[in-house]
Amino acid sequence: MGLFRAMDASASALTAGRLRMDLIANNLANINTTRTDEGGPYRRKVATQAERRETFQDLLDRAAGRNVPPVGAGVVITSITEDPAPFQMKYDPGHPDANEEGWVQMPNVDLLTEITDLMLTTRIYEANVTAFNASKAMAQRALEIGR
Amino acid sequence: MTQVLEQGLQAAALRQHVLANNIANINTPGFKRTRVEFERQLAQALQSGEDPTKVKPLLVVEQDRTAGPDGNNVDLEAEMVRLVENQLWHAAMTRQLSDHFSRLRLAIYGRE
């Protein structure tokens, strides 16, 4: 039924939004991390997303000969990549990771970028919650037909 | 009458799915919004005397104009407005269907 697919699409966006928020939280938590397993300071993580073309349910329905409208099934995070932007340099001769001239390589995490991304992600999350609630209300109304 | 309303409800459910998908992809680079065309087709069928129960909703992918730098053309405000419109449209049709059934009940039992 269309309404359940609508709810699935909204739910996929909530999952993607949650993952984005996790990444932002992780970036912020590591804003001062100068040592990682790979060596060097922490690199900012970014998620890339694409439209989810179909779900397992869609494939199953199509195989069973049921009519599946060619509408996407929400969104999916395709990869988490490291931001290749250069590290920030900070002059701090007392730092254990400072070079001979006293400069320390700091993560390429920018506080302002992360906070604006967090706000944007929160608003998108809210929009999807609203869409989900609208679908749910419609399904409930449909159940009341003939009562 | 119930058949046309049923079709309308199905179109509303499809539109809800399309709108949810548009909103879910508000931040997806290169995504193009889809819209559902149904009312116009239904009106044409009713005017030309064709069987209105044969009308199928049409999916149109919009390649338009206001695409941002990342090629995404979803307008969040417009989608939210369409979401509310669709909800009201769906509510109106469920009400009509319910009223239809209660009239039938009235005719059968002589009471609601």
Coordinates of C-alpha atoms in Angstrom, one line a residue, chain A residues 39-105:
Chain A
G39 CA 48.9 8.5 12.0
G40 CA 48.5 12.2 11.9
P41 CA 45.5 14.2 13.2
Y42 CA 41.8 13.2 12.9
R43 CA 40.2 13.8 9.5
R44 CA 36.7 15.1 9.3
K45 CA 34.2 12.4 8.2
V46 CA 31.4 13.3 5.7
A47 CA 28.5 11.1 4.4
T48 CA 27.3 11.0 0.9
Q49 CA 23.8 10.0 0.1
A50 CA 21.7 8.9 -2.9
E51 CA 18.1 8.2 -3.6
R52 CA 17.1 4.7 -2.6
R53 CA 15.6 3.3 -5.8
E54 CA 13.8 0.3 -4.4
T55 CA 13.5 -1.9 -1.3
F56 CA 13.5 -5.6 -0.9
Q57 CA 9.7 -5.3 -0.5
D58 CA 9.5 -3.7 -4.0
L59 CA 11.5 -6.5 -5.6
L60 CA 9.4 -9.1 -3.9
D61 CA 6.2 -7.4 -5.0
R62 CA 7.4 -7.1 -8.5
A63 CA 8.4 -10.7 -8.6
A64 CA 4.9 -11.6 -7.4
G65 CA 3.5 -9.7 -10.3
R66 CA 2.1 -6.9 -8.1
N67 CA 2.0 -3.3 -9.4
V68 CA 4.9 -1.3 -7.9
P69 CA 4.9 2.4 -8.9
P70 CA 8.3 3.7 -10.1
V71 CA 8.8 6.0 -7.1
G72 CA 12.0 6.0 -5.1
A73 CA 12.0 4.5 -1.6
G74 CA 13.6 7.4 0.3
V75 CA 17.3 7.9 0.8
V76 CA 20.3 5.8 1.6
I77 CA 23.8 6.8 2.8
T78 CA 26.2 5.4 0.2
S79 CA 29.5 6.1 1.7
I80 CA 31.3 7.8 4.6
T81 CA 34.5 9.5 3.3
E82 CA 37.2 11.6 4.8
D83 CA 37.4 15.2 4.0
P84 CA 40.6 15.7 2.0
A85 CA 40.9 19.4 3.1
P86 CA 44.2 20.4 4.5
F87 CA 44.8 20.2 8.3
Q88 CA 44.7 23.4 10.3
M89 CA 48.1 24.5 11.6
K90 CA 48.3 25.9 15.1
Y91 CA 51.3 27.4 16.8
D92 CA 51.8 25.7 20.1
P93 CA 55.5 24.9 20.9
G94 CA 54.6 23.2 24.2
H95 CA 52.4 20.6 22.5
P96 CA 53.9 17.1 22.4
D97 CA 53.0 16.8 18.7
A98 CA 54.6 20.1 17.7
N99 CA 57.3 20.1 15.0
E100 CA 60.7 21.8 15.3
E101 CA 59.2 25.2 14.5
G102 CA 56.5 24.7 17.1
W103 CA 53.6 24.1 14.7
V104 CA 51.0 21.5 15.4
Q105 CA 48.8 19.9 12.7

